[in-house]
Short mmCIF file of C-alpha atoms and ligand atoms in Angstrom, two decimals:
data_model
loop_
_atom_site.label_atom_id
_atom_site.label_comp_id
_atom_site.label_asym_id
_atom_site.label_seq_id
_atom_site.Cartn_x
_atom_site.Cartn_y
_atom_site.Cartn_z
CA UNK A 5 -20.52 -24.30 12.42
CA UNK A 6 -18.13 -22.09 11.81
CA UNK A 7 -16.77 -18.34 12.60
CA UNK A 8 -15.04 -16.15 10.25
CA UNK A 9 -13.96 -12.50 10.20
CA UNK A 10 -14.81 -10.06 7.88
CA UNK A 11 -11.28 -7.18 8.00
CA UNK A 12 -10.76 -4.31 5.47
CA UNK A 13 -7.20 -4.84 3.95
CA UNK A 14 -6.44 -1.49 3.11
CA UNK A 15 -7.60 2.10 4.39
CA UNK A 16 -11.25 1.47 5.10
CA UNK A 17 -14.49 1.73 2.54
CA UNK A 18 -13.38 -1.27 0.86
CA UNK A 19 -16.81 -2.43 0.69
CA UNK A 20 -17.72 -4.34 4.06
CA UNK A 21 -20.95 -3.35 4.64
CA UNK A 22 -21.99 -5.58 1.10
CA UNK A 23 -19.91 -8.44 1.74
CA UNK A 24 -21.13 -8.72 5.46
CA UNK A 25 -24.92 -8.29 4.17
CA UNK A 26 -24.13 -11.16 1.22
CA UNK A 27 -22.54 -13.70 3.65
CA UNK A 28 -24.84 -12.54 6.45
CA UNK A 29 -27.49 -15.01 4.37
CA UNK A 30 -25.22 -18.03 5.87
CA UNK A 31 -24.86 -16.54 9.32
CA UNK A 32 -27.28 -16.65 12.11
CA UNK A 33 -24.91 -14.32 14.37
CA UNK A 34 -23.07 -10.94 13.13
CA UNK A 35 -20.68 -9.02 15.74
CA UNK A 36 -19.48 -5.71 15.34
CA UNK A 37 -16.06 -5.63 17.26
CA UNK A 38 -14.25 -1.89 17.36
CA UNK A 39 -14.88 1.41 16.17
CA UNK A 40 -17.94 3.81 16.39
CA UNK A 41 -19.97 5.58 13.90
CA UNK A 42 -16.81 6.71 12.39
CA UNK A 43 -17.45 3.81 10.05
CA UNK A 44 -20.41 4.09 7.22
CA UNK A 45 -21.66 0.84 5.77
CA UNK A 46 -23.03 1.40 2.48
CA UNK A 47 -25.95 -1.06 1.56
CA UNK A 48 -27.76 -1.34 -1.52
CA UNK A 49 -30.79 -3.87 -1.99
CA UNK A 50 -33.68 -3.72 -4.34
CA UNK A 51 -32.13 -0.24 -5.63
CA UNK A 52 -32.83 1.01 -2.12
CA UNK A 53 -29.28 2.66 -0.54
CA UNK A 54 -29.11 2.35 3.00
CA UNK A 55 -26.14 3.27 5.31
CA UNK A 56 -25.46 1.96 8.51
CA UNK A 57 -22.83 3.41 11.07
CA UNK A 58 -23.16 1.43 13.87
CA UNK A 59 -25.84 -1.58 13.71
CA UNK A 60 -24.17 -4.78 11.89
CA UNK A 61 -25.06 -5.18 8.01
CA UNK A 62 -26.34 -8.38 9.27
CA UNK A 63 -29.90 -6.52 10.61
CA UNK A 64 -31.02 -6.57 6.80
CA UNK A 65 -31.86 -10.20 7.19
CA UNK A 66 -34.93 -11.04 9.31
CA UNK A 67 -34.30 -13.06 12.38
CA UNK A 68 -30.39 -12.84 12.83
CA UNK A 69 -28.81 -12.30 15.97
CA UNK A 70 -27.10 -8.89 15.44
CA UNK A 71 -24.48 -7.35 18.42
CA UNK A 72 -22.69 -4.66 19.28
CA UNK A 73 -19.60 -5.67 20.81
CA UNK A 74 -17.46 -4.44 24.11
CA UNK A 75 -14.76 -3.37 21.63
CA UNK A 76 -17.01 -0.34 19.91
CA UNK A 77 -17.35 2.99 20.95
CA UNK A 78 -21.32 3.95 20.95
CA UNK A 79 -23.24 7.50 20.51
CA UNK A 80 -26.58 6.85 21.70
CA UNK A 81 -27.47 9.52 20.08
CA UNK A 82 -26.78 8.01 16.47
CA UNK A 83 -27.75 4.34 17.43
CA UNK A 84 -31.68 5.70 18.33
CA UNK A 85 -31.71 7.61 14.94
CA UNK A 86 -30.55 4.32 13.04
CA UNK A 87 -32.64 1.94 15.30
CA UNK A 88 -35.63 4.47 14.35
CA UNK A 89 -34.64 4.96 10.86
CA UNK A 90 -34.56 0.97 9.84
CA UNK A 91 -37.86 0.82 12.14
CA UNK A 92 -39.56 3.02 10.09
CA UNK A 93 -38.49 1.66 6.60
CA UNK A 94 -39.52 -1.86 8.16
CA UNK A 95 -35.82 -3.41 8.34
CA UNK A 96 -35.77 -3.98 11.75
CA UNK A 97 -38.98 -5.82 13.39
CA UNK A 98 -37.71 -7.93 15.99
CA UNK A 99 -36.07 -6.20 18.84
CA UNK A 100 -34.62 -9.13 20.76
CA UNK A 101 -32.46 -9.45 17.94
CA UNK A 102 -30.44 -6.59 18.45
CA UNK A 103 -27.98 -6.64 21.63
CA UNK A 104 -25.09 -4.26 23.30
CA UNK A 105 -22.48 -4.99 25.42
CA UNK A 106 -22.42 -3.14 28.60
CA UNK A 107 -18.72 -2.71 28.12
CA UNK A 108 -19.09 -0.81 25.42
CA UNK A 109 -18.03 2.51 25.84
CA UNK A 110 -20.37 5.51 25.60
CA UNK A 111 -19.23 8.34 23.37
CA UNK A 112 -20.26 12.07 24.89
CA UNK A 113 -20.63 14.79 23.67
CA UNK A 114 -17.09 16.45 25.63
CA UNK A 115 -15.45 13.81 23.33
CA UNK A 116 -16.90 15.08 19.93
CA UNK A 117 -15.77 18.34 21.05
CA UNK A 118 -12.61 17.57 22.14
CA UNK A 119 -12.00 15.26 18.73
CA UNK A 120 -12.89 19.00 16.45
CA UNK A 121 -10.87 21.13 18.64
CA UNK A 122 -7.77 19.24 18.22
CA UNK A 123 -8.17 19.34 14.78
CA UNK A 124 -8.84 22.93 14.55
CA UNK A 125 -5.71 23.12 17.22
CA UNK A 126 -3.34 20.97 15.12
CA UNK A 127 -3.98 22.51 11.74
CA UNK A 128 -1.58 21.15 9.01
CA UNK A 129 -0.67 18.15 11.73
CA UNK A 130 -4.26 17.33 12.26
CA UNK A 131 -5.14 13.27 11.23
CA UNK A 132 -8.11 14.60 9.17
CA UNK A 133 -10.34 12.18 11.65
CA UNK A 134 -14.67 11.92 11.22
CA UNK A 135 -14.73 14.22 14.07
CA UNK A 136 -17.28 11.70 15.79
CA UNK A 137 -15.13 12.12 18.91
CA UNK A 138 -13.64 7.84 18.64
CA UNK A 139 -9.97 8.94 19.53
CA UNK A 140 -10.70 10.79 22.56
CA UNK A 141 -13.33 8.18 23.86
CA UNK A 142 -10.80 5.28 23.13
CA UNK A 143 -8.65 7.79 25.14
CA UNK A 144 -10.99 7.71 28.24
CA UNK A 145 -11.01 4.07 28.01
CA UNK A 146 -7.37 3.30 28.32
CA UNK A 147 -7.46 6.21 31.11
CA UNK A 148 -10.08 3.74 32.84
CA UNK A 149 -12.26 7.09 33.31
CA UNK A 150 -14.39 6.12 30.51
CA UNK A 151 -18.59 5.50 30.76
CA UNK A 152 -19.54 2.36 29.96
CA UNK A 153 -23.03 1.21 28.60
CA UNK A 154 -23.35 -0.24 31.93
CA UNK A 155 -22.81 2.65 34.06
CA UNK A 156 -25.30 4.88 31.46
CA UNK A 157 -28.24 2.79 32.30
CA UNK A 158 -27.14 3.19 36.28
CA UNK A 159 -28.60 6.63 37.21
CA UNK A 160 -26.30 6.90 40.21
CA UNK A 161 -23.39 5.81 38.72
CA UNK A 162 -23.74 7.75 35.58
CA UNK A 163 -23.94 11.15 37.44
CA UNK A 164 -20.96 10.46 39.11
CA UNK A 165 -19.12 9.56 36.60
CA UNK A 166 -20.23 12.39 34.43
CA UNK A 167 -19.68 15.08 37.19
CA UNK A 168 -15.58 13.67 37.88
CA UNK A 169 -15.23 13.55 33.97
CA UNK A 170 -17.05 17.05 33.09
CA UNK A 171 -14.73 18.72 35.68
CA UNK A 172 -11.28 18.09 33.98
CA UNK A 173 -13.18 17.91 30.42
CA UNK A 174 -14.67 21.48 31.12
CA UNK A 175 -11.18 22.76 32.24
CA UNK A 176 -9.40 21.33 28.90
CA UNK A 177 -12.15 23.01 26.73
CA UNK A 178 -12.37 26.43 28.59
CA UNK A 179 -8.69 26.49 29.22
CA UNK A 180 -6.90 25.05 26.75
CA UNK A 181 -8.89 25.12 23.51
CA UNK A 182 -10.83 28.33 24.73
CA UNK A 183 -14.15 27.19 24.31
CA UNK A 184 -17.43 26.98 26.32
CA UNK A 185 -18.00 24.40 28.59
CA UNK A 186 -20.33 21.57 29.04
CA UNK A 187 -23.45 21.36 31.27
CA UNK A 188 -23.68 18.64 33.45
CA UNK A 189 -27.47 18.92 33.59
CA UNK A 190 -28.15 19.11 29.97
CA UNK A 191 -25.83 15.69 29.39
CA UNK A 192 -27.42 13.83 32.18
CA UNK A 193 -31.06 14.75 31.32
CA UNK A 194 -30.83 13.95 27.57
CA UNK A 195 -28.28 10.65 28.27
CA UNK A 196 -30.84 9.65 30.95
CA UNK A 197 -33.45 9.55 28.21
CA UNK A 198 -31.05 7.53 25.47
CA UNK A 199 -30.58 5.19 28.50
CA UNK A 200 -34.14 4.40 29.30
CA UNK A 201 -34.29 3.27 25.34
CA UNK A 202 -31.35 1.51 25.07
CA UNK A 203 -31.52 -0.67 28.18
CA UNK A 204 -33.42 -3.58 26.88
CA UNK A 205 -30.59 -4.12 24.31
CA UNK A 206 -27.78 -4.17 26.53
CA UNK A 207 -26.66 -7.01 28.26
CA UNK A 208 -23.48 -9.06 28.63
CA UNK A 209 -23.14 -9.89 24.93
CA UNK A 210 -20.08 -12.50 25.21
CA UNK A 211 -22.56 -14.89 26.53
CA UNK A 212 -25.13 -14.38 23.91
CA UNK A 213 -22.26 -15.07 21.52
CA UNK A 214 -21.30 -18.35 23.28
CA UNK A 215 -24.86 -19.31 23.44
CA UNK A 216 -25.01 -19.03 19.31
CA UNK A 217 -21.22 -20.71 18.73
CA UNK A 218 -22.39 -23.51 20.94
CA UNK A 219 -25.80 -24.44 19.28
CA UNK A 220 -23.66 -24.75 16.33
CA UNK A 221 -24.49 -21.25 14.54
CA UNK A 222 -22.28 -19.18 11.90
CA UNK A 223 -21.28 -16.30 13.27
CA UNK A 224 -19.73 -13.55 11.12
CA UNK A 225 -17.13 -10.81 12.84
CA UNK A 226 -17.54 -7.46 10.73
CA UNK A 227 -14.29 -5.13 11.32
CA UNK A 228 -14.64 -1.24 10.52
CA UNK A 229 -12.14 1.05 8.90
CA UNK A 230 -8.86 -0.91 7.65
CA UNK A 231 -5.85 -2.68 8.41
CA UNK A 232 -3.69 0.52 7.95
CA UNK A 233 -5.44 2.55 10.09
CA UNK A 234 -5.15 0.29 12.57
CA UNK A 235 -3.72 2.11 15.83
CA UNK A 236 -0.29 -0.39 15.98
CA UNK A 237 -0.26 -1.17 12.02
CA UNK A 238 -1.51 1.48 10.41
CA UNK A 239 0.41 4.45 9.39
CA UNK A 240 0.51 6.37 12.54
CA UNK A 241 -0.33 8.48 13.87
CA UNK A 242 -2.70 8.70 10.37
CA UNK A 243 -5.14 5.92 11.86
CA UNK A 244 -8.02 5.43 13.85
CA UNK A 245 -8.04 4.99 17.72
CA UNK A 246 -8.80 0.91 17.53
CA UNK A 247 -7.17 -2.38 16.51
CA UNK A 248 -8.66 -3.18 13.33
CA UNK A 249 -6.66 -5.88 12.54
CA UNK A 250 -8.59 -9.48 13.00
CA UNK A 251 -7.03 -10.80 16.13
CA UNK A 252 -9.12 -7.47 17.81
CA UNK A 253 -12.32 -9.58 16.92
CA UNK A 254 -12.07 -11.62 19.47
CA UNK A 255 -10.84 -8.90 22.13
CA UNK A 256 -13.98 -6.82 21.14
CA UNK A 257 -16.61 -9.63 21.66
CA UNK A 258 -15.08 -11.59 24.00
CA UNK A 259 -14.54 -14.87 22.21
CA UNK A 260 -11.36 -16.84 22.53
CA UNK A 261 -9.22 -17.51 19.25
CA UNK A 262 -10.08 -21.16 18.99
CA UNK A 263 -13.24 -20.24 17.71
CA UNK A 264 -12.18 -18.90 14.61
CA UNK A 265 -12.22 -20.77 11.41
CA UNK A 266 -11.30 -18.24 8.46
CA UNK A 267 -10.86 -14.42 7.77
CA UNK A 268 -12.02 -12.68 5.01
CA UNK A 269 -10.09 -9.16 4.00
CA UNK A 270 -11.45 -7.11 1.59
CA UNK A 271 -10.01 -5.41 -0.94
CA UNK A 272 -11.10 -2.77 -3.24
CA UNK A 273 -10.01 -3.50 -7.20
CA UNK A 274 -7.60 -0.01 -6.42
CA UNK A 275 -7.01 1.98 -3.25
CA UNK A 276 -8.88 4.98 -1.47
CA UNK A 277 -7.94 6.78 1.45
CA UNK A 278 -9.92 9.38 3.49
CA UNK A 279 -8.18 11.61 5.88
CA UNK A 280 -4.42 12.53 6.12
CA UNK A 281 -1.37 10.29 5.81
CA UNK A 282 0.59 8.61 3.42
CA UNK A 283 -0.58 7.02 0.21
CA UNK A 284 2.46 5.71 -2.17
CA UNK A 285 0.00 4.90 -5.12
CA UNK A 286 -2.36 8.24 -4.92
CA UNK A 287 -3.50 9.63 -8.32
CA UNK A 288 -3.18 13.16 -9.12
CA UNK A 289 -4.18 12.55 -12.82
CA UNK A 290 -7.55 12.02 -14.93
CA UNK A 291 -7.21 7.98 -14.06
CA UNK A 292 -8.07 9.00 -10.32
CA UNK A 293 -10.56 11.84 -11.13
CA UNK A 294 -12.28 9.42 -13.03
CA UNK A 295 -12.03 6.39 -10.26
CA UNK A 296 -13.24 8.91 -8.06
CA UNK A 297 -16.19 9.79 -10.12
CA UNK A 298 -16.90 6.33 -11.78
CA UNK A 299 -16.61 4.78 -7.98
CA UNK A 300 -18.34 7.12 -6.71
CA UNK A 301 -15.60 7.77 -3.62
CA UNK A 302 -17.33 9.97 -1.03
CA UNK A 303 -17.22 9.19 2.43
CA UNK A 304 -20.49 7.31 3.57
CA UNK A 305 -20.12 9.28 7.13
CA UNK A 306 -18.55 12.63 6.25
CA UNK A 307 -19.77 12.65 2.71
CA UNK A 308 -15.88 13.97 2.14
CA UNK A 309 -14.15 12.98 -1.72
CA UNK A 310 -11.90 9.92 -0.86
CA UNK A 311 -8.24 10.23 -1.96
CA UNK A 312 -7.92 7.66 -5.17
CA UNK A 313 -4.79 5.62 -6.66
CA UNK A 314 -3.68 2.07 -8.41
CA UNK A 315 -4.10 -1.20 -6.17
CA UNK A 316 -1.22 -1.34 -3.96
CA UNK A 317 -0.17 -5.13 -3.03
CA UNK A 318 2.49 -4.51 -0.79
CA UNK A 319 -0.27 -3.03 2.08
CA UNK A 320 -2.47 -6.21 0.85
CA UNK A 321 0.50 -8.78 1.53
CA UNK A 322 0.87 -7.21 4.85
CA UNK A 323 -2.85 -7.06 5.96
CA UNK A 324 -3.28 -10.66 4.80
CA UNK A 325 0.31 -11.66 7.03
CA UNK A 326 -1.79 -9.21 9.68
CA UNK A 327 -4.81 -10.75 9.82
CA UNK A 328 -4.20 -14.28 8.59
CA UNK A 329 -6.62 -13.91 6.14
CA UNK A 330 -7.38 -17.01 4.33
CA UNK A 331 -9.44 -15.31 1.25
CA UNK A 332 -9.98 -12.18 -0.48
CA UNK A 333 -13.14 -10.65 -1.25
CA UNK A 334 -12.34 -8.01 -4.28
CA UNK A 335 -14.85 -5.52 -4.47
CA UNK A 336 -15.52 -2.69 -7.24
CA UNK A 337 -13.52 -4.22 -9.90
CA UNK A 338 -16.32 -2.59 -12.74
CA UNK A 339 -14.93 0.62 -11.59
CA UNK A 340 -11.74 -0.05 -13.69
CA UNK A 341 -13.37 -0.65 -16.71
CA UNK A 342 -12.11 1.64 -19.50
CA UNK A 343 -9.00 2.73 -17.85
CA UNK A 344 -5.78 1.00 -19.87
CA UNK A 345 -3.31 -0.19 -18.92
CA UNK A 346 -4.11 -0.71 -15.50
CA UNK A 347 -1.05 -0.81 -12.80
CA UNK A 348 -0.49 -2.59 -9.75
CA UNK A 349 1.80 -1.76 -7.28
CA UNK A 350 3.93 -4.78 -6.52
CA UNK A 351 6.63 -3.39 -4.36
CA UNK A 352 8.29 -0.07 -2.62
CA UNK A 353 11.44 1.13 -3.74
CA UNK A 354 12.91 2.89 -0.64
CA UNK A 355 16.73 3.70 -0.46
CA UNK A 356 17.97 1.08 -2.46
CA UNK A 357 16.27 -1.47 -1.09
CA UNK A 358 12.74 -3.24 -2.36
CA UNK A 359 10.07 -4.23 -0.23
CA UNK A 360 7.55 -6.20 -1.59
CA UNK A 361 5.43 -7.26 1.23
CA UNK A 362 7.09 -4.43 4.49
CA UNK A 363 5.20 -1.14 5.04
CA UNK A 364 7.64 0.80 6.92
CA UNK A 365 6.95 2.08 10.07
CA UNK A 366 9.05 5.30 10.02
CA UNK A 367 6.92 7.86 7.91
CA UNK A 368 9.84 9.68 7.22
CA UNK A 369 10.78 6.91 5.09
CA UNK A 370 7.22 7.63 2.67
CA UNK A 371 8.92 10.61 1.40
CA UNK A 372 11.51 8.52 -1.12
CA UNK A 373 9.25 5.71 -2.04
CA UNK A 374 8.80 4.52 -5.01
CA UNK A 375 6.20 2.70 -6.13
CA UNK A 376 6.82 -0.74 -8.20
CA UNK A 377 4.67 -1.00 -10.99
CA UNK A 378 3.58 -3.71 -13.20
CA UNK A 379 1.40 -2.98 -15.99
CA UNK A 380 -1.82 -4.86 -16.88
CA UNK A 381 -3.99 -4.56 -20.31
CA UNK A 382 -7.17 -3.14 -19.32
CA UNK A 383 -10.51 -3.97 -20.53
CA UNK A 384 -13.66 -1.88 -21.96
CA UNK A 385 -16.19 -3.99 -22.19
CA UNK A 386 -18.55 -3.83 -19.39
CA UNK A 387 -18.74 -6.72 -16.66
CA UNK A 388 -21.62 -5.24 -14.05
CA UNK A 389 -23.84 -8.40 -15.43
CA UNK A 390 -21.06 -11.34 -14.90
CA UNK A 391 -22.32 -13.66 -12.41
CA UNK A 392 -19.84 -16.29 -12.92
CA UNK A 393 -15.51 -16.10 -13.24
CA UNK A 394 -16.18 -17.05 -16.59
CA UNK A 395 -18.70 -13.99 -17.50
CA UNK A 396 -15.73 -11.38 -17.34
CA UNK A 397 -13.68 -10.47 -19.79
CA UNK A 398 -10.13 -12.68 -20.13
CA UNK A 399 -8.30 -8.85 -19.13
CA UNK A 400 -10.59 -8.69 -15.99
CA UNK A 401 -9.97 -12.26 -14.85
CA UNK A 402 -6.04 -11.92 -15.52
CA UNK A 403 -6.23 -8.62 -12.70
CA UNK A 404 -8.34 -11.20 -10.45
CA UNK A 405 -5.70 -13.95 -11.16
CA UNK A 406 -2.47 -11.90 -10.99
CA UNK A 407 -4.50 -10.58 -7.38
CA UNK A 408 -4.61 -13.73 -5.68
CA UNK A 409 -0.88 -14.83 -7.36
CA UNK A 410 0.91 -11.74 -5.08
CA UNK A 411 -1.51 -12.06 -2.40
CA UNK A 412 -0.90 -15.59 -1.62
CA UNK A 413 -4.49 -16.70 -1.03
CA UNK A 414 -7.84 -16.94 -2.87
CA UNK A 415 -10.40 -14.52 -3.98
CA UNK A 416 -13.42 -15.98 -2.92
CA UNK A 417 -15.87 -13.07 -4.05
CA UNK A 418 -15.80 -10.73 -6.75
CA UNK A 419 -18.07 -7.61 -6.47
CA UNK A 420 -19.14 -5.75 -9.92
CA UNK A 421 -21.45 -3.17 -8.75
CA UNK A 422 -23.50 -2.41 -5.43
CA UNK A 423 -26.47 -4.54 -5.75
CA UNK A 424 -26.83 -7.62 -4.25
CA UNK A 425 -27.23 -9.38 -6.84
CA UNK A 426 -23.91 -7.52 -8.87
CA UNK A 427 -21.88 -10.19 -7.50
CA UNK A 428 -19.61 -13.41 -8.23
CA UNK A 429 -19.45 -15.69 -5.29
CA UNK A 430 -16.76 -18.21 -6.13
CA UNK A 431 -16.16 -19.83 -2.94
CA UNK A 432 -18.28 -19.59 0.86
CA UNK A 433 -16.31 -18.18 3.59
CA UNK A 434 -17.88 -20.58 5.74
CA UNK A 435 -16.94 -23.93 4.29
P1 IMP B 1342 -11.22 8.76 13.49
O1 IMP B 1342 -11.45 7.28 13.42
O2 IMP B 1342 -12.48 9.57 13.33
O3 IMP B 1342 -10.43 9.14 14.71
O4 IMP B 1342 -10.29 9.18 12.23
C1 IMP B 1342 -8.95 8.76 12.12
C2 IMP B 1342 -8.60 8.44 10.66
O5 IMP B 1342 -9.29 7.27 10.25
C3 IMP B 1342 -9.00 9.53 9.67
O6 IMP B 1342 -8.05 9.55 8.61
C4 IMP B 1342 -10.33 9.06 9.14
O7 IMP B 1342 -10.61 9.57 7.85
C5 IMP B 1342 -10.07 7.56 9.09
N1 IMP B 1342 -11.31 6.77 9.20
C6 IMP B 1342 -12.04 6.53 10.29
N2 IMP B 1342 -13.09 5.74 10.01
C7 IMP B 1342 -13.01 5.45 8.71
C8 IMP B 1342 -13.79 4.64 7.84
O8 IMP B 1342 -14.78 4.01 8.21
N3 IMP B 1342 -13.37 4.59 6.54
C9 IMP B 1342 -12.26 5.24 6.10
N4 IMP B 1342 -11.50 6.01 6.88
C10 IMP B 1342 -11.86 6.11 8.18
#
């Protein structure tokens, strides 16, 4: 048996959702620990594309446990839709195999609106966030005024909490952002009707968990977003509302840390970013209008063009000293075919001083760095068929090898394209 963490090393869409679904084979349990629908798993088998916000990759796979931890933030709302969705395309038969924890914390609808107004509010000092209302609903849960899944699927208990919330919710959005307010009727009638669905799902999901660890099951931990947006880590306030380092894993499904056995991070072949914040390596050239075209960088939630540049190791080294990740899992590397010379960044040149595995803190310091570069021979022939290390060409295995030489560990998966089967497994996570 053993448990490993799946963590995006950079600034989220690295490519989780396939490397959960491929590893998901080995795994009989697969735990979604932080975030909301914010995140967009992209999944592509048998040419079919499907994207998942909130349900585990792992539901793909008949008969796997799949759970949504006490760490997420959940729109009922967008959970039915997907439940339906994969329902109706026949990916998801078995109901008992899908559970929620009733700490999870209900996203409503004064929290989407709140998330939008802020934005609007903050103009040119706005994060640039999925305007799913996460930040505000993380808000409500450090202010311990939050609704839990428990407390939706409690009619009495629910109002109540609803009424208190909607009266200092209703004054903020009247008052302060000049809107209209929210009805509590309206909320409680339709959230009484996503409650009545959802209630055979959620449960108290840290036991389930224990019950699979103990009868000796894998169990794969799938992150969301990245390492640097991770609220502590990232480069705030340009981050998301949750830990997404790996030690959060076991915060947000209630396992202790001597059940883990390895972490995967992955990283993309270069670096995307959605959203607002520093990015040392950012294109402004052809090289990133054609990695955004050739990669085909669109947000999977908010369908927005991703922000493209050369693979920065520095914010690797750091996620994998974050995280403790033990291997690499490199996704879109076919994307750089055709581009030469390719760069890496291999350190940040910041006021004299190098740093070579340190992202600063202080985003006033972003403004004189310098990015490091060392320059790589590209390749052009095409690699989307290699199945093995030895299939790619000797310029594409030299990135790979130079890759896991900064990072200090091993790539253990190689991803050429979306399918499935587009893939180079070189070593199992779980072994
Ligand atoms: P929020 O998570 O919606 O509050 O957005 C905060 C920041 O995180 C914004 O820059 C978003 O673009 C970014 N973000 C949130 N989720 C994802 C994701 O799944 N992939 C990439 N960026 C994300």
């Amino acid at each position: 048996m053993a448990n490993v963490i799946v963590i995006g090393a950079q600034w989220g869409d690295e490519g989780k959702g396939k490397v959960v679904d491929l590893y998901a084979r080995e795994a009989e349990l697969i735990v979604r620990f932080q975030g909301g629908n914010n995140a967009g798993h992209t999944l592509v088998v048998g040419g079919k594309k499907t994207i998942l916000h909130l349900i585990p990759s792992g539901i793909l796979h008949k008969g796997k446990t799949c759970v949504l931890g006490n760490g997420m933030v959940i729109n009922p709302r967008v959970l039915l839709e997907e439940i339906d969705k994969l329902k109706e395309e026949h990916l998801f038969a078995d109901d008992t195999n899908l559970f929620i924890s009733e700490r999870a914390h209900v996203i409503m609808p004064y929290h989407i609106e709140i998330d939008g107004a802020r934005e609007n509010k903050w103009g040119c000092m706005k994060i640039g966030t999925t305007g799913r209302g996460i930040g505000p609903a993380y808000e409500d849960k450090a202010s311990r005024v939050g609704l839990r899944m428990a407390d939706l699927i409690n009619e009495t208990v629910f109002r109540e909490k609803l009424r208190h919330n909607l009266e200092e919710k209703n004054f903020l959005l009247t008052r302060f952002f000049g809107m209209n307010g929210i009805s509590e009727d309206a909320v409680f009638d339709e959230y009484s009707r996503y409650a009545e669905r959802l209630r055979p799902y959620i449960t108290d999901t840290s036991k389930i968990i224990e019950e699979k660890i103990c009868h000796g099951r894998h169990g794969l931990f799938e992150g969301a977003q990245g390492t640097h947006l991770d609220i502590d880590y990232g480069t705030y306030p340009f981050v998301t509302a949750s830990a997404t380092i790996a030690g959060n894993a076991c915060t947000g499904s209630g396992i202790g840390p001597t059940k883990i056995d390895g972490v995967v991070g992955i990283c993309k072949a270069y670096t995307t970013r959605v959203g607002q914040g520093p990015f040392v390596t950012e294109l402004f050239d052809e090289v990133g209008e054609r990695i955004q075209k050739t990669g085909q960088e669109f947000g999977a939630t908010t369908g927005r063009k991703r922000r493209c540049g050369w693979l920065d190791m520095v914010m690797v080294k750091q996620s994998v000293r974050l995280s403790g990740i033990t291997g690499l899992a490199v996704t879109k590397l076919d994307v750089l075919t055709g581009i030469n010379p390719i760069r890496i960044c291999v350190g940040y040149r910041c006021g004299g001083e190098t740093f070579r595995d340190y992202v600063p803190s202080d985003l006033s310091r972003f403004k004189d760095i310098e990015p490091v570069y060392e320059e790589l021979e590209g390749w052009s022939d095409p690699i989307e068929s290699a199945r093995s290390i030895g299939d790619l060409t000797s310029q594409s295995r030299r990135y790979i090898e130079r890759l896991e030489l900064l990072a200090g560990v091993p790539v253990n998966l190689i991803s050429v394209g979306p399918g499935r089967d587009d893939t180079i497994i070189l070593r199992s996570p779980f072994s």
